[in-house]
Amino acid sequence: MSKTKDINIFIENTYENFTQPLDIAQATKDAIKMVRNFLDNTALVKKSCLDGYDFDLLYFDIVLCDDEKIHEINKEYRQKDAPTDVITFAIFADSSEEERFIFDNEINLGEIIISLDRTLAQSKDLQHGNNSFNKELYFLIAHGILHLLGYDHQDEESLTEMWNIQQNMINFDKE
């Protein structure tokens, strides 16, 4: 399925003073591979917001920021007065089927916001079992992508399912 679909991801780093090396171009290529990996699994697509939709292009944005910015967003939109690692605005998945729109066979999935501060801290404390900054960043990107595709975790079972899917998405064939 994914071979005929185009995927456009724009990653913006708004955290000017972040000291960890970031290769935005490589992260973009790898995020596209994650989405292709997901789209190649028909069973996963059937459980996503894409089931039954025909499209030529999927696109979304990823914004990388600091704890201060994600805290502000978390407080304003989720009424949680603390920083978090990742927030998604899943405009396609969170819309009712009647309100989902596709222009020119293109689907805008929404936006993922990731705190680089949280990413770095979690890579050091191994919360998600990742032992490097890049592995933790990719884990959070995959998590955000799943939310954009309509996956959610209301309990431990659904969280474990999401984490397993994320690991499969991340384990793409790295060329």
PDB file of C-alpha atoms in Angstrom:
ATOM      1  CA  MET A   1       0.000   0.000   0.000  1.00  0.00           C
ATOM      2  CA  SER A   2       2.609   2.579   1.034  1.00  0.00           C
ATOM      3  CA  LYS A   3       4.654   2.207  -2.151  1.00  0.00           C
ATOM      4  CA  THR A   4       2.091   4.225  -4.106  1.00  0.00           C
ATOM      5  CA  LYS A   5       1.400   6.785  -1.387  1.00  0.00           C
ATOM      6  CA  ASP A   6       3.400   9.954  -0.894  1.00  0.00           C
ATOM      7  CA  ILE A   7       4.242  11.098   2.611  1.00  0.00           C
ATOM      8  CA  ASN A   8       5.297  14.642   3.435  1.00  0.00           C
ATOM      9  CA  ILE A   9       6.579  15.451   6.912  1.00  0.00           C
ATOM     10  CA  PHE A  10       7.893  18.833   7.954  1.00  0.00           C
ATOM     11  CA  ILE A  11      10.028  18.881  11.112  1.00  0.00           C
ATOM     12  CA  GLU A  12      10.753  22.245  12.709  1.00  0.00           C
ATOM     13  CA  ASN A  13      13.166  22.680  15.602  1.00  0.00           C
ATOM     14  CA  THR A  14      12.078  25.736  17.605  1.00  0.00           C
ATOM     15  CA  TYR A  15      14.555  24.998  20.417  1.00  0.00           C
ATOM     16  CA  GLU A  16      17.465  27.203  19.363  1.00  0.00           C
ATOM     17  CA  ASN A  17      19.736  26.483  22.336  1.00  0.00           C
ATOM     18  CA  PHE A  18      19.383  22.701  22.449  1.00  0.00           C
ATOM     19  CA  THR A  19      22.875  21.248  22.827  1.00  0.00           C
ATOM     20  CA  GLN A  20      22.297  17.664  21.620  1.00  0.00           C
ATOM     21  CA  PRO A  21      23.126  17.101  17.916  1.00  0.00           C
ATOM     22  CA  LEU A  22      20.012  16.844  15.741  1.00  0.00           C
ATOM     23  CA  ASP A  23      19.916  15.682  12.132  1.00  0.00           C
ATOM     24  CA  ILE A  24      16.503  16.995  11.026  1.00  0.00           C
ATOM     25  CA  ALA A  25      16.926  15.745   7.456  1.00  0.00           C
ATOM     26  CA  GLN A  26      17.648  12.190   8.638  1.00  0.00           C
ATOM     27  CA  ALA A  27      14.846  12.305  11.222  1.00  0.00           C
ATOM     28  CA  THR A  28      12.446  13.361   8.460  1.00  0.00           C
ATOM     29  CA  LYS A  29      13.531  10.491   6.201  1.00  0.00           C
ATOM     30  CA  ASP A  30      13.225   8.044   9.075  1.00  0.00           C
ATOM     31  CA  ALA A  31       9.787   9.335  10.113  1.00  0.00           C
ATOM     32  CA  ILE A  32       8.624   8.765   6.528  1.00  0.00           C
ATOM     33  CA  LYS A  33       9.973   5.204   6.766  1.00  0.00           C
ATOM     34  CA  MET A  34       8.015   4.746  10.010  1.00  0.00           C
ATOM     35  CA  VAL A  35       4.791   5.793   8.289  1.00  0.00           C
ATOM     36  CA  ARG A  36       5.528   3.518   5.301  1.00  0.00           C
ATOM     37  CA  ASN A  37       6.193   0.658   7.708  1.00  0.00           C
ATOM     38  CA  PHE A  38       2.794   1.299   9.308  1.00  0.00           C
ATOM     39  CA  LEU A  39       0.993   1.585   5.948  1.00  0.00           C
ATOM     40  CA  ASP A  40       2.477  -1.734   4.811  1.00  0.00           C
ATOM     41  CA  ASN A  41       0.600  -3.486   7.634  1.00  0.00           C
ATOM     42  CA  THR A  42      -3.000  -3.855   6.423  1.00  0.00           C
ATOM     43  CA  ALA A  43      -4.259  -4.979   9.850  1.00  0.00           C
ATOM     44  CA  LEU A  44      -2.932  -1.793  11.483  1.00  0.00           C
ATOM     45  CA  VAL A  45      -4.353   0.449   8.764  1.00  0.00           C
ATOM     46  CA  LYS A  46      -7.778  -1.181   9.224  1.00  0.00           C
ATOM     47  CA  LYS A  47      -7.694  -0.140  12.905  1.00  0.00           C
ATOM     48  CA  SER A  48      -6.659   3.430  12.044  1.00  0.00           C
ATOM     49  CA  CYS A  49      -8.491   6.553  10.914  1.00  0.00           C
ATOM     50  CA  LEU A  50      -7.313   5.812   7.351  1.00  0.00           C
ATOM     51  CA  ASP A  51      -9.474   2.707   6.981  1.00  0.00           C
ATOM     52  CA  GLY A  52     -11.751   3.120   3.992  1.00  0.00           C
ATOM     53  CA  TYR A  53     -10.122   6.307   2.703  1.00  0.00           C
ATOM     54  CA  ASP A  54      -8.359   6.633  -0.614  1.00  0.00           C
ATOM     55  CA  PHE A  55      -5.527   9.152  -0.740  1.00  0.00           C
ATOM     56  CA  ASP A  56      -2.356   9.919  -2.636  1.00  0.00           C
ATOM     57  CA  LEU A  57      -0.584  12.011   0.010  1.00  0.00           C
ATOM     58  CA  LEU A  58      -0.415  11.987   3.806  1.00  0.00           C
ATOM     59  CA  TYR A  59       1.205  14.909   5.544  1.00  0.00           C
ATOM     60  CA  PHE A  60       1.803  16.279   9.011  1.00  0.00           C
ATOM     61  CA  ASP A  61       4.177  18.503  10.960  1.00  0.00           C
ATOM     62  CA  ILE A  62       6.482  17.776  13.869  1.00  0.00           C
ATOM     63  CA  VAL A  63       7.537  20.665  16.104  1.00  0.00           C
ATOM     64  CA  LEU A  64      10.500  20.162  18.416  1.00  0.00           C
ATOM     65  CA  CYS A  65      10.528  22.481  21.422  1.00  0.00           C
ATOM     66  CA  ASP A  66      11.681  22.879  25.022  1.00  0.00           C
ATOM     67  CA  ASP A  67       9.899  21.953  28.268  1.00  0.00           C
ATOM     68  CA  GLU A  68       8.696  25.522  28.760  1.00  0.00           C
ATOM     69  CA  LYS A  69       6.818  25.590  25.435  1.00  0.00           C
ATOM     70  CA  ILE A  70       5.281  22.125  25.763  1.00  0.00           C
ATOM     71  CA  HIS A  71       4.264  22.960  29.349  1.00  0.00           C
ATOM     72  CA  GLU A  72       2.439  26.028  28.046  1.00  0.00           C
ATOM     73  CA  ILE A  73       0.680  23.953  25.352  1.00  0.00           C
ATOM     74  CA  ASN A  74      -0.154  21.157  27.794  1.00  0.00           C
ATOM     75  CA  LYS A  75      -1.691  23.645  30.223  1.00  0.00           C
ATOM     76  CA  GLU A  76      -3.697  25.490  27.574  1.00  0.00           C
ATOM     77  CA  TYR A  77      -5.033  22.541  25.574  1.00  0.00           C
ATOM     78  CA  ARG A  78      -5.025  19.648  28.039  1.00  0.00           C
ATOM     79  CA  GLN A  79      -5.425  21.531  31.348  1.00  0.00           C
ATOM     80  CA  LYS A  80      -2.324  19.762  32.688  1.00  0.00           C
ATOM     81  CA  ASP A  81       0.074  22.101  34.485  1.00  0.00           C
ATOM     82  CA  ALA A  82       3.311  20.250  33.692  1.00  0.00           C
ATOM     83  CA  PRO A  83       5.608  19.571  30.777  1.00  0.00           C
ATOM     84  CA  THR A  84       5.137  16.299  28.898  1.00  0.00           C
ATOM     85  CA  ASP A  85       7.096  14.464  26.251  1.00  0.00           C
ATOM     86  CA  VAL A  86       4.725  14.504  23.280  1.00  0.00           C
ATOM     87  CA  ILE A  87       1.404  16.131  22.391  1.00  0.00           C
ATOM     88  CA  THR A  88      -0.540  15.518  19.206  1.00  0.00           C
ATOM     89  CA  PHE A  89      -3.214  17.499  17.474  1.00  0.00           C
ATOM     90  CA  ALA A  90      -4.823  14.780  15.368  1.00  0.00           C
ATOM     91  CA  ILE A  91      -7.082  16.906  13.195  1.00  0.00           C
ATOM     92  CA  PHE A  92      -8.085  14.082  10.836  1.00  0.00           C
ATOM     93  CA  ALA A  93      -8.439  11.259  13.383  1.00  0.00           C
ATOM     94  CA  ASP A  94     -10.203  13.421  15.968  1.00  0.00           C
ATOM     95  CA  SER A  95     -12.794  14.693  13.485  1.00  0.00           C
ATOM     96  CA  SER A  96     -16.045  12.856  12.980  1.00  0.00           C
ATOM     97  CA  GLU A  97     -16.268  10.960   9.701  1.00  0.00           C
ATOM     98  CA  GLU A  98     -18.662  13.604   8.343  1.00  0.00           C
ATOM     99  CA  GLU A  99     -16.133  16.344   9.125  1.00  0.00           C
ATOM    100  CA  ARG A 100     -13.044  14.609   7.728  1.00  0.00           C
ATOM    101  CA  PHE A 101     -11.958  16.325   4.569  1.00  0.00           C
ATOM    102  CA  ILE A 102      -9.627  15.263   1.807  1.00  0.00           C
ATOM    103  CA  PHE A 103      -8.547  17.869  -0.752  1.00  0.00           C
ATOM    104  CA  ASP A 104      -6.915  16.708  -3.989  1.00  0.00           C
ATOM    105  CA  ASN A 105      -6.519  13.206  -2.473  1.00  0.00           C
ATOM    106  CA  GLU A 106      -4.369  14.664   0.318  1.00  0.00           C
ATOM    107  CA  ILE A 107      -4.905  13.994   4.028  1.00  0.00           C
ATOM    108  CA  ASN A 108      -3.500  16.363   6.654  1.00  0.00           C
ATOM    109  CA  LEU A 109      -3.150  14.230   9.775  1.00  0.00           C
ATOM    110  CA  GLY A 110      -2.225  17.135  12.073  1.00  0.00           C
ATOM    111  CA  GLU A 111       0.743  18.037  14.243  1.00  0.00           C
ATOM    112  CA  ILE A 112       3.088  16.368  16.714  1.00  0.00           C
ATOM    113  CA  ILE A 113       4.872  18.457  19.347  1.00  0.00           C
ATOM    114  CA  ILE A 114       7.859  16.923  21.135  1.00  0.00           C
ATOM    115  CA  SER A 115       9.849  18.314  24.054  1.00  0.00           C
ATOM    116  CA  LEU A 116      13.551  17.807  23.430  1.00  0.00           C
ATOM    117  CA  ASP A 117      14.185  18.343  27.158  1.00  0.00           C
ATOM    118  CA  ARG A 118      11.872  15.420  28.028  1.00  0.00           C
ATOM    119  CA  THR A 119      13.349  13.351  25.207  1.00  0.00           C
ATOM    120  CA  LEU A 120      16.864  13.805  26.572  1.00  0.00           C
ATOM    121  CA  ALA A 121      15.830  13.145  30.198  1.00  0.00           C
ATOM    122  CA  GLN A 122      13.875   9.998  29.276  1.00  0.00           C
ATOM    123  CA  SER A 123      16.772   8.674  27.201  1.00  0.00           C
ATOM    124  CA  LYS A 124      18.938   8.884  30.330  1.00  0.00           C
ATOM    125  CA  ASP A 125      16.483   7.288  32.751  1.00  0.00           C
ATOM    126  CA  LEU A 126      15.484   4.534  30.304  1.00  0.00           C
ATOM    127  CA  GLN A 127      11.754   5.035  30.989  1.00  0.00           C
ATOM    128  CA  HIS A 128      10.879   3.590  27.577  1.00  0.00           C
ATOM    129  CA  GLY A 129      13.821   1.199  27.399  1.00  0.00           C
ATOM    130  CA  ASN A 130      15.725   3.412  24.975  1.00  0.00           C
ATOM    131  CA  ASN A 131      19.387   4.010  25.668  1.00  0.00           C
ATOM    132  CA  SER A 132      20.094   6.960  23.389  1.00  0.00           C
ATOM    133  CA  PHE A 133      18.644  10.334  22.582  1.00  0.00           C
ATOM    134  CA  ASN A 134      17.878   9.348  18.975  1.00  0.00           C
ATOM    135  CA  LYS A 135      16.131   6.116  19.994  1.00  0.00           C
ATOM    136  CA  GLU A 136      13.948   8.018  22.457  1.00  0.00           C
ATOM    137  CA  LEU A 137      13.212  10.719  19.857  1.00  0.00           C
ATOM    138  CA  TYR A 138      12.161   8.080  17.311  1.00  0.00           C
ATOM    139  CA  PHE A 139      10.057   6.335  19.967  1.00  0.00           C
ATOM    140  CA  LEU A 140       8.207   9.619  20.602  1.00  0.00           C
ATOM    141  CA  ILE A 141       7.843  10.370  16.883  1.00  0.00           C
ATOM    142  CA  ALA A 142       6.319   6.914  16.332  1.00  0.00           C
ATOM    143  CA  HIS A 143       4.037   7.438  19.340  1.00  0.00           C
ATOM    144  CA  GLY A 144       2.852  10.760  17.929  1.00  0.00           C
ATOM    145  CA  ILE A 145       2.285   9.229  14.493  1.00  0.00           C
ATOM    146  CA  LEU A 146       0.073   6.543  16.032  1.00  0.00           C
ATOM    147  CA  HIS A 147      -2.006   9.208  17.783  1.00  0.00           C
ATOM    148  CA  LEU A 148      -2.353  11.047  14.459  1.00  0.00           C
ATOM    149  CA  LEU A 149      -3.591   7.790  12.958  1.00  0.00           C
ATOM    150  CA  GLY A 150      -6.284   7.415  15.622  1.00  0.00           C
ATOM    151  CA  TYR A 151      -4.587   5.089  18.082  1.00  0.00           C
ATOM    152  CA  ASP A 152      -4.965   5.868  21.773  1.00  0.00           C
ATOM    153  CA  HIS A 153      -4.081   4.366  25.143  1.00  0.00           C
ATOM    154  CA  GLN A 154      -6.815   4.499  27.735  1.00  0.00           C
ATOM    155  CA  ASP A 155      -5.446   1.556  29.738  1.00  0.00           C
ATOM    156  CA  GLU A 156      -2.294  -0.533  30.181  1.00  0.00           C
ATOM    157  CA  GLU A 157      -3.337  -3.033  27.501  1.00  0.00           C
ATOM    158  CA  SER A 158      -3.803  -0.389  24.797  1.00  0.00           C
ATOM    159  CA  LEU A 159      -0.591   1.367  25.881  1.00  0.00           C
ATOM    160  CA  THR A 160       1.353  -1.898  25.569  1.00  0.00           C
ATOM    161  CA  GLU A 161      -0.207  -2.471  22.135  1.00  0.00           C
ATOM    162  CA  MET A 162       0.850   1.014  21.027  1.00  0.00           C
ATOM    163  CA  TRP A 163       4.388   0.534  22.337  1.00  0.00           C
ATOM    164  CA  ASN A 164       4.661  -2.765  20.423  1.00  0.00           C
ATOM    165  CA  ILE A 165       3.460  -1.109  17.217  1.00  0.00           C
ATOM    166  CA  GLN A 166       5.905   1.759  17.795  1.00  0.00           C
ATOM    167  CA  GLN A 167       8.818  -0.647  18.133  1.00  0.00           C
ATOM    168  CA  ASN A 168       7.810  -2.303  14.844  1.00  0.00           C
ATOM    169  CA  MET A 169       7.541   1.094  13.152  1.00  0.00           C
ATOM    170  CA  ILE A 170      10.987   2.095  14.408  1.00  0.00           C
ATOM    171  CA  ASN A 171      12.580  -1.166  13.309  1.00  0.00           C
ATOM    172  CA  PHE A 172      12.439  -0.250   9.626  1.00  0.00           C
ATOM    173  CA  ASP A 173      15.216  -1.399   7.351  1.00  0.00           C
ATOM    174  CA  LYS A 174      17.810   1.340   7.889  1.00  0.00           C
ATOM    175  CA  GLU A 175      19.623   1.817   4.604  1.00  0.00           C
TER     176      GLU A 175
END
